[in-house]
PDB file of C-alpha atoms in Angstrom:
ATOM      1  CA  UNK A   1     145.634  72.078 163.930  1.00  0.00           C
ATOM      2  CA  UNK A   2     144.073  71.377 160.469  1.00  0.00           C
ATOM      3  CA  UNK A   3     145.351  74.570 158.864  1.00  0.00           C
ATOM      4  CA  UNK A   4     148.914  73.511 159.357  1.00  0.00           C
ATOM      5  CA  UNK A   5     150.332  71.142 157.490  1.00  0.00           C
ATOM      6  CA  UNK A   6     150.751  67.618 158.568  1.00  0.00           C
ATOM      7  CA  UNK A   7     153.188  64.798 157.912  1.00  0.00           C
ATOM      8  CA  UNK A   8     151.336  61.993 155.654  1.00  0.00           C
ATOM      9  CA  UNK A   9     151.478  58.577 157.245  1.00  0.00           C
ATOM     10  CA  UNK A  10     154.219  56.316 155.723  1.00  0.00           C
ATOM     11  CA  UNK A  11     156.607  59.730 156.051  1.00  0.00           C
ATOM     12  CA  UNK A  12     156.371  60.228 152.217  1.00  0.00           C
ATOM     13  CA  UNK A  13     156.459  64.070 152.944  1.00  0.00           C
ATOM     14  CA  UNK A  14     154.202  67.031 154.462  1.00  0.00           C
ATOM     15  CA  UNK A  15     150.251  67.172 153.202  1.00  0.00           C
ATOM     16  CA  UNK A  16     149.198  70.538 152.818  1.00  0.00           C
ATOM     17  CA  UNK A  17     146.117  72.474 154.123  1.00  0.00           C
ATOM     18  CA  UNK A  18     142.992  71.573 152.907  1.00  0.00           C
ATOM     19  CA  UNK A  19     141.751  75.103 150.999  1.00  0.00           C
ATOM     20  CA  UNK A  20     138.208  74.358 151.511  1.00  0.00           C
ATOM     21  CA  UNK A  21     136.512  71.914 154.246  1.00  0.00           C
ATOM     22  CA  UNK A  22     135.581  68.371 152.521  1.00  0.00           C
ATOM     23  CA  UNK A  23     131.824  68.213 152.331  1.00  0.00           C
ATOM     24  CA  UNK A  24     130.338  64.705 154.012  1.00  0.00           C
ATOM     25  CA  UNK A  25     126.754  63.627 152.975  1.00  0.00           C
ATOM     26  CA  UNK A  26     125.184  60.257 152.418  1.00  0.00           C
ATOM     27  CA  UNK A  27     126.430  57.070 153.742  1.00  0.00           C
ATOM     28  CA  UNK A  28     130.203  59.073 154.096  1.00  0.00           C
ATOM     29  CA  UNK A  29     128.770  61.444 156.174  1.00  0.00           C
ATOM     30  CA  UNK A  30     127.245  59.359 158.535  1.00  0.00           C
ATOM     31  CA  UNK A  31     130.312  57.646 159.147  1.00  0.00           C
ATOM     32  CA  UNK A  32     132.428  60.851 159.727  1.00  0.00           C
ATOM     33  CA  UNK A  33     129.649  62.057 162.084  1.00  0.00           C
ATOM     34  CA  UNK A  34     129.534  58.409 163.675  1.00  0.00           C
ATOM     35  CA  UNK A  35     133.625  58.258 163.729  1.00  0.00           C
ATOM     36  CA  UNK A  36     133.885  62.211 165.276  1.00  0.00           C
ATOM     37  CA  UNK A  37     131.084  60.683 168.161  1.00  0.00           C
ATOM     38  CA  UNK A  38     133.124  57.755 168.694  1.00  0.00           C
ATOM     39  CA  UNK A  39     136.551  59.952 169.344  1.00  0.00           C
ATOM     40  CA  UNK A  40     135.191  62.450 171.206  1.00  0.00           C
ATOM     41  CA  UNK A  41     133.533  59.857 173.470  1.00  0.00           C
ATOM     42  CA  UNK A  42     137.475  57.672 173.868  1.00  0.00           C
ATOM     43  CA  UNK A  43     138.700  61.450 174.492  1.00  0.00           C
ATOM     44  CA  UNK A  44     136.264  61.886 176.931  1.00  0.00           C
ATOM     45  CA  UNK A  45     137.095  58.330 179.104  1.00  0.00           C
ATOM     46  CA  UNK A  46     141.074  58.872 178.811  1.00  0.00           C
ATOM     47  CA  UNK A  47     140.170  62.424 179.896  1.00  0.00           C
ATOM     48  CA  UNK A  48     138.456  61.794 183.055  1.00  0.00           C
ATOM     49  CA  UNK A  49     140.527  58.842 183.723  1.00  0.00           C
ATOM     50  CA  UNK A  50     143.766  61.172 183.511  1.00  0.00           C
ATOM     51  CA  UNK A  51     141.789  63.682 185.886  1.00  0.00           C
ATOM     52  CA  UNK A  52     140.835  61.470 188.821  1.00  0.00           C
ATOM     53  CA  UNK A  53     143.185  58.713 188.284  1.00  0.00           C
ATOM     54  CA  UNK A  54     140.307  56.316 187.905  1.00  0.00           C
ATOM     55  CA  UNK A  55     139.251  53.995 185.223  1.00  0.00           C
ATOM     56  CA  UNK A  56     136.446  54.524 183.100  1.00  0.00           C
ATOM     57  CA  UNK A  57     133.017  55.731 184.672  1.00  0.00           C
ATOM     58  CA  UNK A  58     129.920  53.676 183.830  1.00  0.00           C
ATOM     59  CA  UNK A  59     128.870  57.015 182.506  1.00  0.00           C
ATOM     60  CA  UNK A  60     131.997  57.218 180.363  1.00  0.00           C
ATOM     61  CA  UNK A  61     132.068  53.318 179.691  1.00  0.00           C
ATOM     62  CA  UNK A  62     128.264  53.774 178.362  1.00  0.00           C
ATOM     63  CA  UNK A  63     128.896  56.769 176.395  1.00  0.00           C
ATOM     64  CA  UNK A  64     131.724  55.074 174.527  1.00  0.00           C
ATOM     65  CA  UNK A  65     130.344  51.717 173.900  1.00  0.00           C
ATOM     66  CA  UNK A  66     126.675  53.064 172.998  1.00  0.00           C
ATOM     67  CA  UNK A  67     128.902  55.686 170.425  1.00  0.00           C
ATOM     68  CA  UNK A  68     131.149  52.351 169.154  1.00  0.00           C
ATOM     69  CA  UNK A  69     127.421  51.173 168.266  1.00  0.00           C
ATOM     70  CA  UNK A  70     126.467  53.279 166.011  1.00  0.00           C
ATOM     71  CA  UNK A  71     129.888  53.699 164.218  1.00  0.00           C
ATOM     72  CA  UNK A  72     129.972  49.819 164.086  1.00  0.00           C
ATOM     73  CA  UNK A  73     126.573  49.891 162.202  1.00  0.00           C
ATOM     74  CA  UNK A  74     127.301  53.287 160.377  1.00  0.00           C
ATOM     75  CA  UNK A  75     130.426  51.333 159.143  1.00  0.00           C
ATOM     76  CA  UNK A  76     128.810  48.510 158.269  1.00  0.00           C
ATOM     77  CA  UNK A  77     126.263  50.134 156.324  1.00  0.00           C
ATOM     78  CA  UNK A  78     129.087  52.454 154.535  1.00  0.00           C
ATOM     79  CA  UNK A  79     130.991  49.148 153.464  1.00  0.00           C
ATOM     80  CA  UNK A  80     128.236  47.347 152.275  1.00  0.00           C
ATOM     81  CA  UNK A  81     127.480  49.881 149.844  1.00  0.00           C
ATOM     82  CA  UNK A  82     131.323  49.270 148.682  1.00  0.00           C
ATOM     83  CA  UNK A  83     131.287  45.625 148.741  1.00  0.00           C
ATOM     84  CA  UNK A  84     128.184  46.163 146.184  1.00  0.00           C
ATOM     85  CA  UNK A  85     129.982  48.265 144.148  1.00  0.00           C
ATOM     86  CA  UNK A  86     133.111  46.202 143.821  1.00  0.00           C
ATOM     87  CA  UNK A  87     130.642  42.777 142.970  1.00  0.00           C
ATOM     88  CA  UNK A  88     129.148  45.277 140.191  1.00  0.00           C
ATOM     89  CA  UNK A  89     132.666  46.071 138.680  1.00  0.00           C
ATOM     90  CA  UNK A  90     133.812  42.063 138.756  1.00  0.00           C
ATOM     91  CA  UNK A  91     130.833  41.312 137.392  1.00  0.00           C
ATOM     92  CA  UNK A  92     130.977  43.578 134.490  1.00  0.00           C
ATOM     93  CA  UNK A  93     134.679  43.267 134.077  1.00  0.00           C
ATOM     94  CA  UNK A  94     133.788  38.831 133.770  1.00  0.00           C
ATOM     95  CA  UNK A  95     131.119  39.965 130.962  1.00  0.00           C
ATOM     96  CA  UNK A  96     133.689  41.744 129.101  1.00  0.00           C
ATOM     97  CA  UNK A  97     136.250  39.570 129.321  1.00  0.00           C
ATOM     98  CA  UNK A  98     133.587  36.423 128.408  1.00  0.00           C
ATOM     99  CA  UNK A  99     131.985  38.891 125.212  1.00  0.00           C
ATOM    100  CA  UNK A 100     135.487  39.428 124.019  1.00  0.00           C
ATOM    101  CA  UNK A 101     136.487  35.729 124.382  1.00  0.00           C
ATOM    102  CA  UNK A 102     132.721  34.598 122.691  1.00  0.00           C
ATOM    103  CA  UNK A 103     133.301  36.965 119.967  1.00  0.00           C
ATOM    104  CA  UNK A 104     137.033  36.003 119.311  1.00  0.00           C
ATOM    105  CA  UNK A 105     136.923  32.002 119.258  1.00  0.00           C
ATOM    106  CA  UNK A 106     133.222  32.056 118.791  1.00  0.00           C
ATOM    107  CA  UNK A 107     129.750  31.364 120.863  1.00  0.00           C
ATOM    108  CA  UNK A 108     130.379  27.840 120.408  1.00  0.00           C
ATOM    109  CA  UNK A 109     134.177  27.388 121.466  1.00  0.00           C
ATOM    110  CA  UNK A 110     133.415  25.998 124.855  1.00  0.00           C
ATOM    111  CA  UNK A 111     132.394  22.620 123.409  1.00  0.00           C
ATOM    112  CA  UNK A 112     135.283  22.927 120.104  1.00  0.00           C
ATOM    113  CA  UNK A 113     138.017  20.926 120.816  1.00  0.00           C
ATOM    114  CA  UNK A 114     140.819  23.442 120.097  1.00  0.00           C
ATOM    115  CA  UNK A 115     144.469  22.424 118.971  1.00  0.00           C
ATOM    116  CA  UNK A 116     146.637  23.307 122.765  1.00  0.00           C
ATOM    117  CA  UNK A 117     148.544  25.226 121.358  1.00  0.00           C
ATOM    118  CA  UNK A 118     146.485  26.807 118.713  1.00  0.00           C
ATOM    119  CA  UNK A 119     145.456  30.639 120.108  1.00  0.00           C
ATOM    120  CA  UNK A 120     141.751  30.037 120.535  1.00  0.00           C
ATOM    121  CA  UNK A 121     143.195  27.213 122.924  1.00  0.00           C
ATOM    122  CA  UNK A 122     145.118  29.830 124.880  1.00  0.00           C
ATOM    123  CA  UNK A 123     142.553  32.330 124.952  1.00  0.00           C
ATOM    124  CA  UNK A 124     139.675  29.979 125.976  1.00  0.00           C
ATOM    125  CA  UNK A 125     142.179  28.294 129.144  1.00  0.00           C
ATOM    126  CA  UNK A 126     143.332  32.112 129.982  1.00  0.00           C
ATOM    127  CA  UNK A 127     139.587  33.550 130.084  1.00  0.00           C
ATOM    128  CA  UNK A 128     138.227  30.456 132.376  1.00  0.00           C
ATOM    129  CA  UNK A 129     141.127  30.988 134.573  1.00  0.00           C
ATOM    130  CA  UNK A 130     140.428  35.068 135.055  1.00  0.00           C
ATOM    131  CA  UNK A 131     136.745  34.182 135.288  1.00  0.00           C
ATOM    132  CA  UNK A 132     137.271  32.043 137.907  1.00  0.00           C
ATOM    133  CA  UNK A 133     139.317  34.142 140.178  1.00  0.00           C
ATOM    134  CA  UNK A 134     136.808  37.154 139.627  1.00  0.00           C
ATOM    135  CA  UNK A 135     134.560  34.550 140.539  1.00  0.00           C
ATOM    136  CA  UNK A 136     135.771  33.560 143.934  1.00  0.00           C
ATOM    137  CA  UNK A 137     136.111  37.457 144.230  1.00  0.00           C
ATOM    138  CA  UNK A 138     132.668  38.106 143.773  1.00  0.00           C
ATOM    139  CA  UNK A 139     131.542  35.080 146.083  1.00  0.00           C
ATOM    140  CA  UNK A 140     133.826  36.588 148.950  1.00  0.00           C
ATOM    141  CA  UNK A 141     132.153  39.551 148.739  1.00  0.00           C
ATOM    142  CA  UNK A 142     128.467  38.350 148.331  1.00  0.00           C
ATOM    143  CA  UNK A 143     128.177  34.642 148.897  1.00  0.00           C
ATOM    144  CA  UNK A 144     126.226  32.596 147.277  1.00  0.00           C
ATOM    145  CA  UNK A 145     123.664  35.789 145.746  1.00  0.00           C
ATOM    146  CA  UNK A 146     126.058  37.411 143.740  1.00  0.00           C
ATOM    147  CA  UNK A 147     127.944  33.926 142.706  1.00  0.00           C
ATOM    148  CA  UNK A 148     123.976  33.637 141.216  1.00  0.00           C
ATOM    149  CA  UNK A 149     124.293  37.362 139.688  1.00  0.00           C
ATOM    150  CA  UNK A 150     127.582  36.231 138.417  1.00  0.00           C
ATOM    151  CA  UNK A 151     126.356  33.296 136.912  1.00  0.00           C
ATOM    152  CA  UNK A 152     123.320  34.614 135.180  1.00  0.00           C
ATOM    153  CA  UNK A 153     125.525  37.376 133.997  1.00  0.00           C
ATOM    154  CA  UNK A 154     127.661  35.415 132.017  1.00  0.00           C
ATOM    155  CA  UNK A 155     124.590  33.249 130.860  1.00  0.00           C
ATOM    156  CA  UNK A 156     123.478  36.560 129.405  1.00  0.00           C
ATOM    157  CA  UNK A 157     126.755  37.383 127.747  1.00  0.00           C
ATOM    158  CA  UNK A 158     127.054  34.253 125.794  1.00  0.00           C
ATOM    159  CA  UNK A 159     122.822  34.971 124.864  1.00  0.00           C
ATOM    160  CA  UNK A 160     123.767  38.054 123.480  1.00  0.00           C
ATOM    161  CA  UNK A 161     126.967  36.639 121.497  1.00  0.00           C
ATOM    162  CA  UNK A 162     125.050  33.677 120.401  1.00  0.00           C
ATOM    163  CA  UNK A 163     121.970  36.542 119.029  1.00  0.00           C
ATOM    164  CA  UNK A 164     124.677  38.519 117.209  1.00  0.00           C
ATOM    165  CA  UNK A 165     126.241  35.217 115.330  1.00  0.00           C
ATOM    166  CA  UNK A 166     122.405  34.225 114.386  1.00  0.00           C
ATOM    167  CA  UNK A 167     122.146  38.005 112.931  1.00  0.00           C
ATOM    168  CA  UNK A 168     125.158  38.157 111.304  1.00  0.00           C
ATOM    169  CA  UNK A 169     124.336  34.651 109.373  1.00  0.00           C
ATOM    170  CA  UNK A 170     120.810  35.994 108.607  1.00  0.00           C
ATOM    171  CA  UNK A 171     122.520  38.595 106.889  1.00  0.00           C
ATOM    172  CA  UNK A 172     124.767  36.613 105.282  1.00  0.00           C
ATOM    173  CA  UNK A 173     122.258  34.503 104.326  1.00  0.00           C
ATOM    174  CA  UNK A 174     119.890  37.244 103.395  1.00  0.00           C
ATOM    175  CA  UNK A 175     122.651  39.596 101.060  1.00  0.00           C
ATOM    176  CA  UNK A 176     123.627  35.854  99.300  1.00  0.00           C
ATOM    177  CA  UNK A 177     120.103  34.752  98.185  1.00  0.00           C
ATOM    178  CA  UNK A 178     119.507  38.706  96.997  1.00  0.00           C
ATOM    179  CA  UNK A 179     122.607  38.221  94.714  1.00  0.00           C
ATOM    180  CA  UNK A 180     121.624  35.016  93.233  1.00  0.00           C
TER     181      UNK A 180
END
Protein backbone atom coordinates (compact mmCIF):
# COMPACT_ATOMS: atom_id res chain seq x y z
CA UNK A 1 0.00 0.00 0.00
CA UNK A 2 1.40 3.59 -0.25
CA UNK A 3 1.42 4.21 3.49
CA UNK A 4 3.91 1.46 4.04
CA UNK A 5 7.13 1.80 3.22
CA UNK A 6 8.64 0.46 0.11
CA UNK A 7 12.03 -0.82 -0.99
CA UNK A 8 13.67 1.90 -3.50
CA UNK A 9 14.65 0.35 -6.80
CA UNK A 10 18.43 -0.42 -7.03
CA UNK A 11 17.91 -1.97 -3.19
CA UNK A 12 19.71 1.14 -1.73
CA UNK A 13 17.31 0.80 1.34
CA UNK A 14 13.46 1.31 2.38
CA UNK A 15 11.66 4.83 1.12
CA UNK A 16 9.44 6.04 3.61
CA UNK A 17 5.74 7.17 3.48
CA UNK A 18 4.98 10.05 1.69
CA UNK A 19 3.44 12.56 4.69
CA UNK A 20 1.34 14.40 2.33
CA UNK A 21 0.01 13.24 -1.30
CA UNK A 22 2.31 14.90 -4.19
CA UNK A 23 0.17 17.46 -5.94
CA UNK A 24 0.14 16.89 -10.07
CA UNK A 25 -0.92 19.92 -12.26
CA UNK A 26 0.22 21.12 -15.64
CA UNK A 27 1.92 19.08 -18.17
CA UNK A 28 3.00 16.52 -14.91
CA UNK A 29 -0.35 16.03 -14.16
CA UNK A 30 -1.55 15.07 -17.31
CA UNK A 31 0.91 12.50 -17.57
CA UNK A 32 0.19 10.92 -14.10
CA UNK A 33 -3.54 11.01 -15.02
CA UNK A 34 -2.59 9.62 -18.63
CA UNK A 35 0.00 6.92 -16.95
CA UNK A 36 -2.83 5.86 -13.96
CA UNK A 37 -5.42 5.36 -17.36
CA UNK A 38 -2.90 3.44 -19.08
CA UNK A 39 -2.32 0.89 -15.90
CA UNK A 40 -5.56 0.52 -14.95
CA UNK A 41 -6.52 -0.31 -18.55
CA UNK A 42 -3.14 -3.31 -18.76
CA UNK A 43 -4.75 -4.31 -15.21
CA UNK A 44 -7.90 -4.56 -16.66
CA UNK A 45 -6.75 -7.00 -19.94
CA UNK A 46 -4.39 -9.31 -17.62
CA UNK A 47 -7.47 -9.30 -15.35
CA UNK A 48 -10.02 -10.64 -17.59
CA UNK A 49 -7.55 -12.70 -19.36
CA UNK A 50 -6.65 -14.46 -15.89
CA UNK A 51 -10.58 -14.81 -15.36
CA UNK A 52 -11.69 -16.58 -18.53
CA UNK A 53 -8.46 -17.89 -19.65
CA UNK A 54 -8.75 -15.91 -22.84
CA UNK A 55 -6.63 -13.36 -24.47
CA UNK A 56 -7.43 -9.89 -24.64
CA UNK A 57 -11.11 -8.79 -25.61
CA UNK A 58 -11.45 -6.30 -28.47
CA UNK A 59 -13.11 -4.38 -25.73
CA UNK A 60 -10.05 -4.75 -23.52
CA UNK A 61 -7.54 -4.56 -26.58
CA UNK A 62 -9.38 -1.06 -27.49
CA UNK A 63 -9.44 0.24 -24.10
CA UNK A 64 -5.71 -0.29 -23.71
CA UNK A 65 -4.42 0.84 -26.97
CA UNK A 66 -6.90 3.99 -27.20
CA UNK A 67 -5.42 4.70 -23.22
CA UNK A 68 -1.52 3.98 -24.66
CA UNK A 69 -2.70 6.97 -27.05
CA UNK A 70 -3.11 9.45 -25.02
CA UNK A 71 -0.18 8.64 -22.61
CA UNK A 72 2.01 8.41 -25.81
CA UNK A 73 0.95 12.04 -26.70
CA UNK A 74 0.65 13.20 -22.96
CA UNK A 75 4.34 11.98 -22.85
CA UNK A 76 5.34 13.49 -25.69
CA UNK A 77 4.02 16.73 -24.87
CA UNK A 78 5.57 16.43 -21.12
CA UNK A 79 9.12 15.78 -22.75
CA UNK A 80 9.06 18.34 -25.14
CA UNK A 81 8.64 20.85 -22.61
CA UNK A 82 12.02 19.21 -21.07
CA UNK A 83 13.90 18.93 -24.18
CA UNK A 84 13.16 22.92 -24.34
CA UNK A 85 14.34 23.46 -21.16
CA UNK A 86 17.56 21.54 -21.41
CA UNK A 87 18.34 23.54 -25.14
CA UNK A 88 17.69 26.79 -22.87
CA UNK A 89 20.32 25.73 -20.18
CA UNK A 90 23.12 24.64 -23.08
CA UNK A 91 22.45 27.55 -24.63
CA UNK A 92 23.01 29.83 -21.78
CA UNK A 93 25.71 27.73 -20.28
CA UNK A 94 27.69 28.22 -24.33
CA UNK A 95 27.05 32.16 -23.72
CA UNK A 96 28.78 32.04 -20.52
CA UNK A 97 31.40 30.07 -21.28
CA UNK A 98 31.94 32.26 -24.85
CA UNK A 99 31.48 35.90 -22.52
CA UNK A 100 34.05 34.58 -20.15
CA UNK A 101 36.43 33.40 -22.94
CA UNK A 102 35.67 37.04 -25.06
CA UNK A 103 36.34 38.90 -21.99
CA UNK A 104 39.55 36.92 -20.95
CA UNK A 105 41.63 36.75 -24.36
CA UNK A 106 39.58 39.50 -25.82
CA UNK A 107 36.60 40.12 -28.57
CA UNK A 108 39.12 39.81 -31.13
CA UNK A 109 41.11 36.52 -30.14
CA UNK A 110 39.42 34.33 -32.66
CA UNK A 111 41.41 35.85 -35.54
CA UNK A 112 44.95 36.52 -33.00
CA UNK A 113 47.30 34.07 -33.69
CA UNK A 114 48.12 32.99 -30.10
CA UNK A 115 51.57 31.42 -29.00
CA UNK A 116 50.26 27.20 -28.43
CA UNK A 117 51.24 27.17 -25.54
CA UNK A 118 50.65 30.62 -24.33
CA UNK A 119 47.17 30.50 -21.97
CA UNK A 120 44.94 32.52 -24.25
CA UNK A 121 45.96 29.57 -26.71
CA UNK A 122 44.64 27.03 -24.23
CA UNK A 123 41.67 28.81 -23.28
CA UNK A 124 40.55 29.72 -26.85
CA UNK A 125 41.17 25.58 -28.11
CA UNK A 126 39.37 24.47 -24.62
CA UNK A 127 36.23 26.91 -25.10
CA UNK A 128 35.70 25.82 -29.01
CA UNK A 129 35.95 22.32 -27.92
CA UNK A 130 33.08 22.69 -24.93
CA UNK A 131 31.12 24.83 -27.39
CA UNK A 132 31.08 22.35 -29.74
CA UNK A 133 29.92 19.45 -27.74
CA UNK A 134 27.08 21.70 -26.15
CA UNK A 135 26.55 22.27 -29.62
CA UNK A 136 25.87 18.84 -30.93
CA UNK A 137 23.84 18.67 -27.58
CA UNK A 138 21.62 21.29 -28.43
CA UNK A 139 21.19 20.04 -32.17
CA UNK A 140 20.16 16.50 -30.74
CA UNK A 141 17.67 17.95 -28.92
CA UNK A 142 16.25 20.55 -31.45
CA UNK A 143 17.72 20.04 -34.88
CA UNK A 144 18.53 22.39 -36.99
CA UNK A 145 16.12 25.43 -34.98
CA UNK A 146 17.90 25.53 -31.94
CA UNK A 147 21.52 24.85 -33.74
CA UNK A 148 20.07 28.52 -35.30
CA UNK A 149 19.17 29.75 -31.56
CA UNK A 150 22.54 28.51 -30.67
CA UNK A 151 24.21 30.24 -33.25
CA UNK A 152 22.62 33.61 -32.97
CA UNK A 153 23.21 33.28 -29.30
CA UNK A 154 26.72 33.27 -29.41
CA UNK A 155 26.63 35.98 -32.26
CA UNK A 156 25.02 38.04 -29.53
CA UNK A 157 27.57 37.24 -26.88
CA UNK A 158 30.54 38.31 -28.80
CA UNK A 159 28.07 41.80 -29.80
CA UNK A 160 27.82 42.46 -26.37
CA UNK A 161 31.70 41.80 -25.54
CA UNK A 162 32.72 43.66 -28.57
CA UNK A 163 30.07 46.90 -27.11
CA UNK A 164 31.75 46.68 -23.70
CA UNK A 165 35.56 46.86 -25.23
CA UNK A 166 34.25 49.98 -27.49
CA UNK A 167 32.92 51.53 -23.98
CA UNK A 168 35.65 50.83 -22.02
CA UNK A 169 38.11 52.58 -24.77
CA UNK A 170 35.65 55.53 -24.98
CA UNK A 171 36.32 55.92 -21.51
CA UNK A 172 39.70 55.55 -21.70
CA UNK A 173 39.81 57.75 -24.31
CA UNK A 174 37.42 60.18 -22.77
CA UNK A 175 39.23 60.34 -18.86
CA UNK A 176 42.84 60.78 -21.06
CA UNK A 177 41.88 63.83 -23.23
CA UNK A 178 40.09 65.40 -19.80
CA UNK A 179 43.59 65.10 -18.14
CA UNK A 180 45.54 66.63 -20.85
Amino acid sequence: SREESHEEPGGTGPVPPRSTPRRWGGRDGALHASAGRLVAAVDAAVDAANDDGRTMSRLNLDALVAAWDHYLADFCAWKSHDAAALERELVAAAVALETSHLRTCGSDSRQQPFHPSSDEAAVRDACDRDKATLRTKVEALGGAEAVARFDAAMASALAKVEAEEDDRAADKASSSSSSS
